[in-house]
Amino acid sequence: MKYVRFKHQEEVSYGLLSDTTIKVLEGSPFTSYRETSEKLSLEEVELLTPCDYSKAICIGLNYSDHAKEFQLPIPTEPVVFMKPSTAALAPNKEIIYPEMSNRLDYEAELAVVIGKKARYVSEADASSYILGYTCANDITARDLQPKQGQWTVAKSFDTFCPFGPFISDEVDPANLVIESRVNGRTMQKSNTSNLIFSVPFLVSYLSRIMTLLPGDIILTGTPGGISGMHKGDTVEILIEGLGVLRNTIA
């Protein structure tokens, strides 16, 4: 399934996406739903973030080449930080360049979407708590991020967590091509097979720290190749089977 969340005639709904057609759902994939007979085209709707999250849990330095480009050691356990719900941004919306920053970076990331309440989950059972996967962009005010210490300021501005355009349960998170482009130029390209900590490990690990709630997202880290963006740029995150997340910088 490919789940989208959208607004049509001021009403917010979930739907099932097939090519450019949305079959409207009654209810939510996080609770229960039924398929209706109503169908809409993508051109008729405003795409929203594919879910609302109570927390976006982010994993830093989860590709070895990204750690090396920062001249930091390969982590022996996950580096964890969080983004607030106010950072969430829908596809095709504008990322706001903060006045207090002089360098804004993209970070292409696979996002895991939690489907049901998870606490003390084993790695073997982790997949049963996952609704699916989507594209995410861990926007970072790089000049405000210390190499050591807390990253909250650099990561938490409004609009700093674009994700979407849909949630899919049809992909293998362990083997997906992941790419970022700025103004059409490829800046990052890797594969999720290069993750240091796997998706099942991360779900299990995080569930032993905090309760994961339906709609929460886990950003699994970015590969090497990060660089700065400027106002007016268009940034795209492309992940195999998960479409294209596109935003502009304002």
PDB file of C-alpha atoms in Angstrom:
ATOM      1  CA  MET A   1       0.000   0.000   0.000  1.00  0.00           C
ATOM      2  CA  LYS A   2       0.986   3.611  -0.572  1.00  0.00           C
ATOM      3  CA  TYR A   3      -0.738   5.910   1.917  1.00  0.00           C
ATOM      4  CA  VAL A   4      -1.132   9.642   1.373  1.00  0.00           C
ATOM      5  CA  ARG A   5      -2.668  12.333   3.550  1.00  0.00           C
ATOM      6  CA  PHE A   6      -4.206  15.263   1.742  1.00  0.00           C
ATOM      7  CA  LYS A   7      -6.606  18.181   1.886  1.00  0.00           C
ATOM      8  CA  HIS A   8      -9.514  18.444  -0.544  1.00  0.00           C
ATOM      9  CA  GLN A   9     -12.227  21.065  -0.238  1.00  0.00           C
ATOM     10  CA  GLU A  10     -10.938  21.911   3.269  1.00  0.00           C
ATOM     11  CA  GLU A  11     -11.305  18.307   4.433  1.00  0.00           C
ATOM     12  CA  VAL A  12      -8.263  16.271   5.501  1.00  0.00           C
ATOM     13  CA  SER A  13      -8.299  12.593   4.554  1.00  0.00           C
ATOM     14  CA  TYR A  14      -6.081   9.595   3.989  1.00  0.00           C
ATOM     15  CA  GLY A  15      -6.010   7.778   0.686  1.00  0.00           C
ATOM     16  CA  LEU A  16      -4.371   4.943  -1.212  1.00  0.00           C
ATOM     17  CA  LEU A  17      -2.156   6.136  -4.042  1.00  0.00           C
ATOM     18  CA  SER A  18      -1.929   4.312  -7.359  1.00  0.00           C
ATOM     19  CA  ASP A  19       0.081   6.174 -10.020  1.00  0.00           C
ATOM     20  CA  THR A  20      -1.598   9.609  -9.910  1.00  0.00           C
ATOM     21  CA  THR A  21      -4.962   8.446  -8.565  1.00  0.00           C
ATOM     22  CA  ILE A  22      -6.004   8.522  -4.917  1.00  0.00           C
ATOM     23  CA  LYS A  23      -8.679   6.200  -3.575  1.00  0.00           C
ATOM     24  CA  VAL A  24     -10.173   8.088  -0.623  1.00  0.00           C
ATOM     25  CA  LEU A  25     -10.276   6.271   2.721  1.00  0.00           C
ATOM     26  CA  GLU A  26     -12.689   6.636   5.583  1.00  0.00           C
ATOM     27  CA  GLY A  27     -10.613   6.452   8.749  1.00  0.00           C
ATOM     28  CA  SER A  28      -6.851   6.169   9.194  1.00  0.00           C
ATOM     29  CA  PRO A  29      -4.182   3.530   8.573  1.00  0.00           C
ATOM     30  CA  PHE A  30      -3.087   4.114  12.172  1.00  0.00           C
ATOM     31  CA  THR A  31      -6.458   2.950  13.555  1.00  0.00           C
ATOM     32  CA  SER A  32      -8.829   1.394  11.060  1.00  0.00           C
ATOM     33  CA  TYR A  33     -10.186   2.383   7.687  1.00  0.00           C
ATOM     34  CA  ARG A  34     -12.381   1.351   4.820  1.00  0.00           C
ATOM     35  CA  GLU A  35     -11.999   2.149   1.157  1.00  0.00           C
ATOM     36  CA  THR A  36     -14.665   4.417  -0.301  1.00  0.00           C
ATOM     37  CA  SER A  37     -15.749   4.646  -3.938  1.00  0.00           C
ATOM     38  CA  GLU A  38     -14.420   8.213  -4.223  1.00  0.00           C
ATOM     39  CA  LYS A  39     -11.319   8.763  -6.347  1.00  0.00           C
ATOM     40  CA  LEU A  40      -9.293  11.930  -6.813  1.00  0.00           C
ATOM     41  CA  SER A  41      -6.270  12.846  -8.901  1.00  0.00           C
ATOM     42  CA  LEU A  42      -3.094  14.219  -7.351  1.00  0.00           C
ATOM     43  CA  GLU A  43      -3.716  17.490  -9.190  1.00  0.00           C
ATOM     44  CA  GLU A  44      -7.004  17.959  -7.300  1.00  0.00           C
ATOM     45  CA  VAL A  45      -5.562  17.790  -3.806  1.00  0.00           C
ATOM     46  CA  GLU A  46      -3.012  19.452  -1.544  1.00  0.00           C
ATOM     47  CA  LEU A  47      -0.565  16.874  -0.255  1.00  0.00           C
ATOM     48  CA  LEU A  48       0.128  17.123   3.473  1.00  0.00           C
ATOM     49  CA  THR A  49       2.787  15.373   5.517  1.00  0.00           C
ATOM     50  CA  PRO A  50       1.781  11.709   5.282  1.00  0.00           C
ATOM     51  CA  CYS A  51       1.166  11.608   9.041  1.00  0.00           C
ATOM     52  CA  ASP A  52       1.283  13.753  12.168  1.00  0.00           C
ATOM     53  CA  TYR A  53       4.036  12.773  14.564  1.00  0.00           C
ATOM     54  CA  SER A  54       4.400  13.317  18.284  1.00  0.00           C
ATOM     55  CA  LYS A  55       8.164  13.092  17.796  1.00  0.00           C
ATOM     56  CA  ALA A  56      10.677  12.708  15.010  1.00  0.00           C
ATOM     57  CA  ILE A  57      13.577  10.674  16.362  1.00  0.00           C
ATOM     58  CA  CYS A  58      16.728  11.157  14.341  1.00  0.00           C
ATOM     59  CA  ILE A  59      19.875   9.065  14.106  1.00  0.00           C
ATOM     60  CA  GLY A  60      23.137  10.877  13.481  1.00  0.00           C
ATOM     61  CA  LEU A  61      26.270   9.521  11.786  1.00  0.00           C
ATOM     62  CA  ASN A  62      24.582   6.298  10.680  1.00  0.00           C
ATOM     63  CA  TYR A  63      26.584   6.061   7.424  1.00  0.00           C
ATOM     64  CA  SER A  64      30.329   5.685   7.875  1.00  0.00           C
ATOM     65  CA  ASP A  65      31.166   8.093   5.033  1.00  0.00           C
ATOM     66  CA  HIS A  66      29.112  10.837   6.708  1.00  0.00           C
ATOM     67  CA  ALA A  67      30.984  10.348   9.999  1.00  0.00           C
ATOM     68  CA  LYS A  68      34.292  10.493   8.134  1.00  0.00           C
ATOM     69  CA  GLU A  69      33.448  13.741   6.350  1.00  0.00           C
ATOM     70  CA  PHE A  70      32.962  15.305   9.790  1.00  0.00           C
ATOM     71  CA  GLN A  71      36.171  13.679  11.025  1.00  0.00           C
ATOM     72  CA  LEU A  72      34.232  11.883  13.747  1.00  0.00           C
ATOM     73  CA  PRO A  73      34.645   8.259  14.884  1.00  0.00           C
ATOM     74  CA  ILE A  74      32.211   5.594  13.677  1.00  0.00           C
ATOM     75  CA  PRO A  75      29.568   5.299  16.434  1.00  0.00           C
ATOM     76  CA  THR A  76      29.430   2.130  18.490  1.00  0.00           C
ATOM     77  CA  GLU A  77      25.858   2.936  19.534  1.00  0.00           C
ATOM     78  CA  PRO A  78      23.233   5.160  17.921  1.00  0.00           C
ATOM     79  CA  VAL A  79      23.607   8.938  18.109  1.00  0.00           C
ATOM     80  CA  VAL A  80      20.067  10.117  18.873  1.00  0.00           C
ATOM     81  CA  PHE A  81      18.427  13.529  18.707  1.00  0.00           C
ATOM     82  CA  MET A  82      14.878  14.729  18.077  1.00  0.00           C
ATOM     83  CA  LYS A  83      12.953  17.257  16.034  1.00  0.00           C
ATOM     84  CA  PRO A  84       9.774  18.904  17.328  1.00  0.00           C
ATOM     85  CA  SER A  85       6.385  18.540  15.646  1.00  0.00           C
ATOM     86  CA  THR A  86       6.626  22.205  14.603  1.00  0.00           C
ATOM     87  CA  ALA A  87       9.502  21.269  12.277  1.00  0.00           C
ATOM     88  CA  ALA A  88       7.245  19.090  10.090  1.00  0.00           C
ATOM     89  CA  LEU A  89       6.828  20.263   6.495  1.00  0.00           C
ATOM     90  CA  ALA A  90       4.748  18.850   3.657  1.00  0.00           C
ATOM     91  CA  PRO A  91       6.004  18.116   0.146  1.00  0.00           C
ATOM     92  CA  ASN A  92       6.259  21.125  -2.175  1.00  0.00           C
ATOM     93  CA  LYS A  93       6.235  23.608   0.711  1.00  0.00           C
ATOM     94  CA  GLU A  94       8.959  26.135   1.489  1.00  0.00           C
ATOM     95  CA  ILE A  95      11.847  25.542   3.874  1.00  0.00           C
ATOM     96  CA  ILE A  96      12.458  28.797   5.724  1.00  0.00           C
ATOM     97  CA  TYR A  97      16.101  29.908   5.883  1.00  0.00           C
ATOM     98  CA  PRO A  98      16.593  31.200   9.462  1.00  0.00           C
ATOM     99  CA  GLU A  99      18.065  34.675   9.835  1.00  0.00           C
ATOM    100  CA  MET A 100      20.485  33.459  12.514  1.00  0.00           C
ATOM    101  CA  SER A 101      22.121  30.887  10.226  1.00  0.00           C
ATOM    102  CA  ASN A 102      24.653  31.328   7.426  1.00  0.00           C
ATOM    103  CA  ARG A 103      24.670  27.737   6.168  1.00  0.00           C
ATOM    104  CA  LEU A 104      21.670  25.522   5.530  1.00  0.00           C
ATOM    105  CA  ASP A 105      22.278  21.870   4.592  1.00  0.00           C
ATOM    106  CA  TYR A 106      20.151  19.072   3.121  1.00  0.00           C
ATOM    107  CA  GLU A 107      20.358  15.517   4.490  1.00  0.00           C
ATOM    108  CA  ALA A 108      18.615  12.743   2.536  1.00  0.00           C
ATOM    109  CA  GLU A 109      17.172  10.154   4.909  1.00  0.00           C
ATOM    110  CA  LEU A 110      14.933   7.099   4.938  1.00  0.00           C
ATOM    111  CA  ALA A 111      12.154   7.638   7.481  1.00  0.00           C
ATOM    112  CA  VAL A 112      10.476   4.773   9.334  1.00  0.00           C
ATOM    113  CA  VAL A 113       6.808   5.383  10.200  1.00  0.00           C
ATOM    114  CA  ILE A 114       5.579   3.676  13.360  1.00  0.00           C
ATOM    115  CA  GLY A 115       2.164   2.075  12.901  1.00  0.00           C
ATOM    116  CA  LYS A 116       1.227   1.089  16.458  1.00  0.00           C
ATOM    117  CA  LYS A 117       2.327   1.738  20.013  1.00  0.00           C
ATOM    118  CA  ALA A 118       5.716   0.150  20.606  1.00  0.00           C
ATOM    119  CA  ARG A 119       7.551  -0.420  23.880  1.00  0.00           C
ATOM    120  CA  TYR A 120      10.313  -2.978  24.596  1.00  0.00           C
ATOM    121  CA  VAL A 121      10.110  -4.410  21.085  1.00  0.00           C
ATOM    122  CA  SER A 122      12.548  -7.104  19.969  1.00  0.00           C
ATOM    123  CA  GLU A 123      14.427  -6.806  16.681  1.00  0.00           C
ATOM    124  CA  ALA A 124      12.617  -9.902  15.440  1.00  0.00           C
ATOM    125  CA  ASP A 125       9.220  -8.266  16.027  1.00  0.00           C
ATOM    126  CA  ALA A 126      10.140  -4.729  14.930  1.00  0.00           C
ATOM    127  CA  SER A 127       8.635  -4.968  11.441  1.00  0.00           C
ATOM    128  CA  SER A 128       5.158  -5.645  12.865  1.00  0.00           C
ATOM    129  CA  TYR A 129       5.216  -2.184  14.496  1.00  0.00           C
ATOM    130  CA  ILE A 130       6.127  -0.367  11.286  1.00  0.00           C
ATOM    131  CA  LEU A 131       3.421   1.020   9.012  1.00  0.00           C
ATOM    132  CA  GLY A 132       5.881   1.801   6.242  1.00  0.00           C
ATOM    133  CA  TYR A 133       8.588   4.124   4.983  1.00  0.00           C
ATOM    134  CA  THR A 134       8.908   7.548   3.420  1.00  0.00           C
ATOM    135  CA  CYS A 135      11.470  10.132   2.306  1.00  0.00           C
ATOM    136  CA  ALA A 136      12.741  12.743   4.755  1.00  0.00           C
ATOM    137  CA  ASN A 137      15.121  15.688   4.684  1.00  0.00           C
ATOM    138  CA  ASP A 138      16.951  16.424   7.934  1.00  0.00           C
ATOM    139  CA  ILE A 139      17.467  20.143   7.306  1.00  0.00           C
ATOM    140  CA  THR A 140      20.362  21.449   9.390  1.00  0.00           C
ATOM    141  CA  ALA A 141      21.702  24.911  10.198  1.00  0.00           C
ATOM    142  CA  ARG A 142      25.233  23.603   9.964  1.00  0.00           C
ATOM    143  CA  ASP A 143      26.977  26.670  11.358  1.00  0.00           C
ATOM    144  CA  LEU A 144      24.886  26.327  14.525  1.00  0.00           C
ATOM    145  CA  GLN A 145      25.771  22.656  15.023  1.00  0.00           C
ATOM    146  CA  PRO A 146      28.745  21.962  17.288  1.00  0.00           C
ATOM    147  CA  LYS A 147      30.854  18.921  16.417  1.00  0.00           C
ATOM    148  CA  GLN A 148      30.446  17.769  20.004  1.00  0.00           C
ATOM    149  CA  GLY A 149      27.397  18.321  22.164  1.00  0.00           C
ATOM    150  CA  GLN A 150      23.709  18.969  21.620  1.00  0.00           C
ATOM    151  CA  TRP A 151      22.385  19.495  18.096  1.00  0.00           C
ATOM    152  CA  THR A 152      18.879  20.678  19.018  1.00  0.00           C
ATOM    153  CA  VAL A 153      19.261  24.289  17.896  1.00  0.00           C
ATOM    154  CA  ALA A 154      20.710  23.381  14.493  1.00  0.00           C
ATOM    155  CA  LYS A 155      18.020  20.789  13.775  1.00  0.00           C
ATOM    156  CA  SER A 156      14.782  22.158  15.214  1.00  0.00           C
ATOM    157  CA  PHE A 157      13.731  25.302  13.377  1.00  0.00           C
ATOM    158  CA  ASP A 158      10.222  25.385  11.930  1.00  0.00           C
ATOM    159  CA  THR A 159      10.108  23.658   8.489  1.00  0.00           C
ATOM    160  CA  PHE A 160      13.313  21.672   9.204  1.00  0.00           C
ATOM    161  CA  CYS A 161      11.654  18.243   8.857  1.00  0.00           C
ATOM    162  CA  PRO A 162      10.145  17.839   5.389  1.00  0.00           C
ATOM    163  CA  PHE A 163       8.859  14.318   4.779  1.00  0.00           C
ATOM    164  CA  GLY A 164       6.660  12.505   2.274  1.00  0.00           C
ATOM    165  CA  PRO A 165       5.164  12.327  -0.288  1.00  0.00           C
ATOM    166  CA  PHE A 166       3.633   8.993   0.787  1.00  0.00           C
ATOM    167  CA  ILE A 167       4.146   6.067   3.155  1.00  0.00           C
ATOM    168  CA  SER A 168       4.816   2.713   1.512  1.00  0.00           C
ATOM    169  CA  ASP A 169       4.908  -0.785   2.979  1.00  0.00           C
ATOM    170  CA  GLU A 170       6.100  -2.206  -0.350  1.00  0.00           C
ATOM    171  CA  VAL A 171       9.869  -1.648  -0.005  1.00  0.00           C
ATOM    172  CA  ASP A 172      12.769  -3.408   1.687  1.00  0.00           C
ATOM    173  CA  PRO A 173      14.407  -0.805   3.959  1.00  0.00           C
ATOM    174  CA  ALA A 174      17.680  -2.742   3.926  1.00  0.00           C
ATOM    175  CA  ASN A 175      18.335  -2.192   0.211  1.00  0.00           C
ATOM    176  CA  LEU A 176      17.143   1.100  -1.235  1.00  0.00           C
ATOM    177  CA  VAL A 177      19.001   3.603  -3.383  1.00  0.00           C
ATOM    178  CA  ILE A 178      18.927   7.003  -1.628  1.00  0.00           C
ATOM    179  CA  GLU A 179      19.792  10.278  -3.309  1.00  0.00           C
ATOM    180  CA  SER A 180      19.588  14.041  -2.870  1.00  0.00           C
ATOM    181  CA  ARG A 181      19.548  16.645  -5.625  1.00  0.00           C
ATOM    182  CA  VAL A 182      19.845  20.419  -5.470  1.00  0.00           C
ATOM    183  CA  ASN A 183      18.584  22.267  -8.542  1.00  0.00           C
ATOM    184  CA  GLY A 184      18.661  18.950 -10.414  1.00  0.00           C
ATOM    185  CA  ARG A 185      22.287  18.152  -9.565  1.00  0.00           C
ATOM    186  CA  THR A 186      22.943  14.913  -7.646  1.00  0.00           C
ATOM    187  CA  MET A 187      24.686  15.713  -4.352  1.00  0.00           C
ATOM    188  CA  GLN A 188      24.351  12.453  -2.386  1.00  0.00           C
ATOM    189  CA  LYS A 189      23.912   8.906  -3.624  1.00  0.00           C
ATOM    190  CA  SER A 190      24.142   5.747  -1.555  1.00  0.00           C
ATOM    191  CA  ASN A 191      22.147   2.719  -0.479  1.00  0.00           C
ATOM    192  CA  THR A 192      20.440   1.914   2.817  1.00  0.00           C
ATOM    193  CA  SER A 193      22.450  -1.310   2.843  1.00  0.00           C
ATOM    194  CA  ASN A 194      25.256   0.953   4.107  1.00  0.00           C
ATOM    195  CA  LEU A 195      23.428   1.877   7.315  1.00  0.00           C
ATOM    196  CA  ILE A 196      25.541   1.168  10.394  1.00  0.00           C
ATOM    197  CA  PHE A 197      22.476   0.458  12.555  1.00  0.00           C
ATOM    198  CA  SER A 198      19.619  -1.328  10.781  1.00  0.00           C
ATOM    199  CA  VAL A 199      15.946  -0.388  10.894  1.00  0.00           C
ATOM    200  CA  PRO A 200      14.925  -3.353  13.135  1.00  0.00           C
ATOM    201  CA  PHE A 201      17.779  -2.564  15.524  1.00  0.00           C
ATOM    202  CA  LEU A 202      16.789   1.106  15.734  1.00  0.00           C
ATOM    203  CA  VAL A 203      13.101   0.384  16.395  1.00  0.00           C
ATOM    204  CA  SER A 204      14.036  -2.089  19.131  1.00  0.00           C
ATOM    205  CA  TYR A 205      16.698   0.176  20.636  1.00  0.00           C
ATOM    206  CA  LEU A 206      14.497   3.280  20.707  1.00  0.00           C
ATOM    207  CA  SER A 207      11.489   1.381  22.069  1.00  0.00           C
ATOM    208  CA  ARG A 208      13.583   0.461  25.096  1.00  0.00           C
ATOM    209  CA  ILE A 209      14.156   4.169  25.750  1.00  0.00           C
ATOM    210  CA  MET A 210      10.759   5.704  24.990  1.00  0.00           C
ATOM    211  CA  THR A 211       7.283   4.677  23.913  1.00  0.00           C
ATOM    212  CA  LEU A 212       6.922   4.950  20.157  1.00  0.00           C
ATOM    213  CA  LEU A 213       3.449   6.120  19.172  1.00  0.00           C
ATOM    214  CA  PRO A 214       1.496   5.684  15.937  1.00  0.00           C
ATOM    215  CA  GLY A 215       2.675   8.302  13.464  1.00  0.00           C
ATOM    216  CA  ASP A 216       6.069   8.809  15.075  1.00  0.00           C
ATOM    217  CA  ILE A 217       8.914   8.794  12.569  1.00  0.00           C
ATOM    218  CA  ILE A 218      12.512   7.641  12.826  1.00  0.00           C
ATOM    219  CA  LEU A 219      14.986   9.359  10.507  1.00  0.00           C
ATOM    220  CA  THR A 220      17.695   6.770   9.967  1.00  0.00           C
ATOM    221  CA  GLY A 221      20.662   8.966   9.046  1.00  0.00           C
ATOM    222  CA  THR A 222      22.217  10.481   5.946  1.00  0.00           C
ATOM    223  CA  PRO A 223      25.081   9.393   3.691  1.00  0.00           C
ATOM    224  CA  GLY A 224      28.104  11.536   2.913  1.00  0.00           C
ATOM    225  CA  GLY A 225      28.000  14.433   0.489  1.00  0.00           C
ATOM    226  CA  ILE A 226      26.169  17.098   2.473  1.00  0.00           C
ATOM    227  CA  SER A 227      26.621  20.709   1.434  1.00  0.00           C
ATOM    228  CA  GLY A 228      24.977  24.109   1.704  1.00  0.00           C
ATOM    229  CA  MET A 229      21.822  25.472   0.054  1.00  0.00           C
ATOM    230  CA  HIS A 230      20.688  28.984  -0.779  1.00  0.00           C
ATOM    231  CA  LYS A 231      17.399  30.846  -0.993  1.00  0.00           C
ATOM    232  CA  GLY A 232      15.626  29.942  -4.201  1.00  0.00           C
ATOM    233  CA  ASP A 233      17.156  26.473  -4.431  1.00  0.00           C
ATOM    234  CA  THR A 234      15.021  23.390  -5.010  1.00  0.00           C
ATOM    235  CA  VAL A 235      16.041  20.317  -3.020  1.00  0.00           C
ATOM    236  CA  GLU A 236      14.812  16.803  -3.808  1.00  0.00           C
ATOM    237  CA  ILE A 237      15.117  13.583  -1.835  1.00  0.00           C
ATOM    238  CA  LEU A 238      14.709  10.449  -3.937  1.00  0.00           C
ATOM    239  CA  ILE A 239      14.488   6.979  -2.434  1.00  0.00           C
ATOM    240  CA  GLU A 240      13.871   3.873  -4.492  1.00  0.00           C
ATOM    241  CA  GLY A 241      10.165   2.984  -4.385  1.00  0.00           C
ATOM    242  CA  LEU A 242       9.275   6.024  -2.258  1.00  0.00           C
ATOM    243  CA  GLY A 243       8.934   8.758  -4.832  1.00  0.00           C
ATOM    244  CA  VAL A 244      10.403  12.238  -4.671  1.00  0.00           C
ATOM    245  CA  LEU A 245      10.213  14.706  -1.778  1.00  0.00           C
ATOM    246  CA  ARG A 246      10.600  18.188  -3.261  1.00  0.00           C
ATOM    247  CA  ASN A 247      10.884  21.519  -1.410  1.00  0.00           C
ATOM    248  CA  THR A 248      12.217  24.983  -2.118  1.00  0.00           C
ATOM    249  CA  ILE A 249      14.263  27.288   0.113  1.00  0.00           C
ATOM    250  CA  ALA A 250      12.717  30.637   1.032  1.00  0.00           C
TER     251      ALA A 250
END
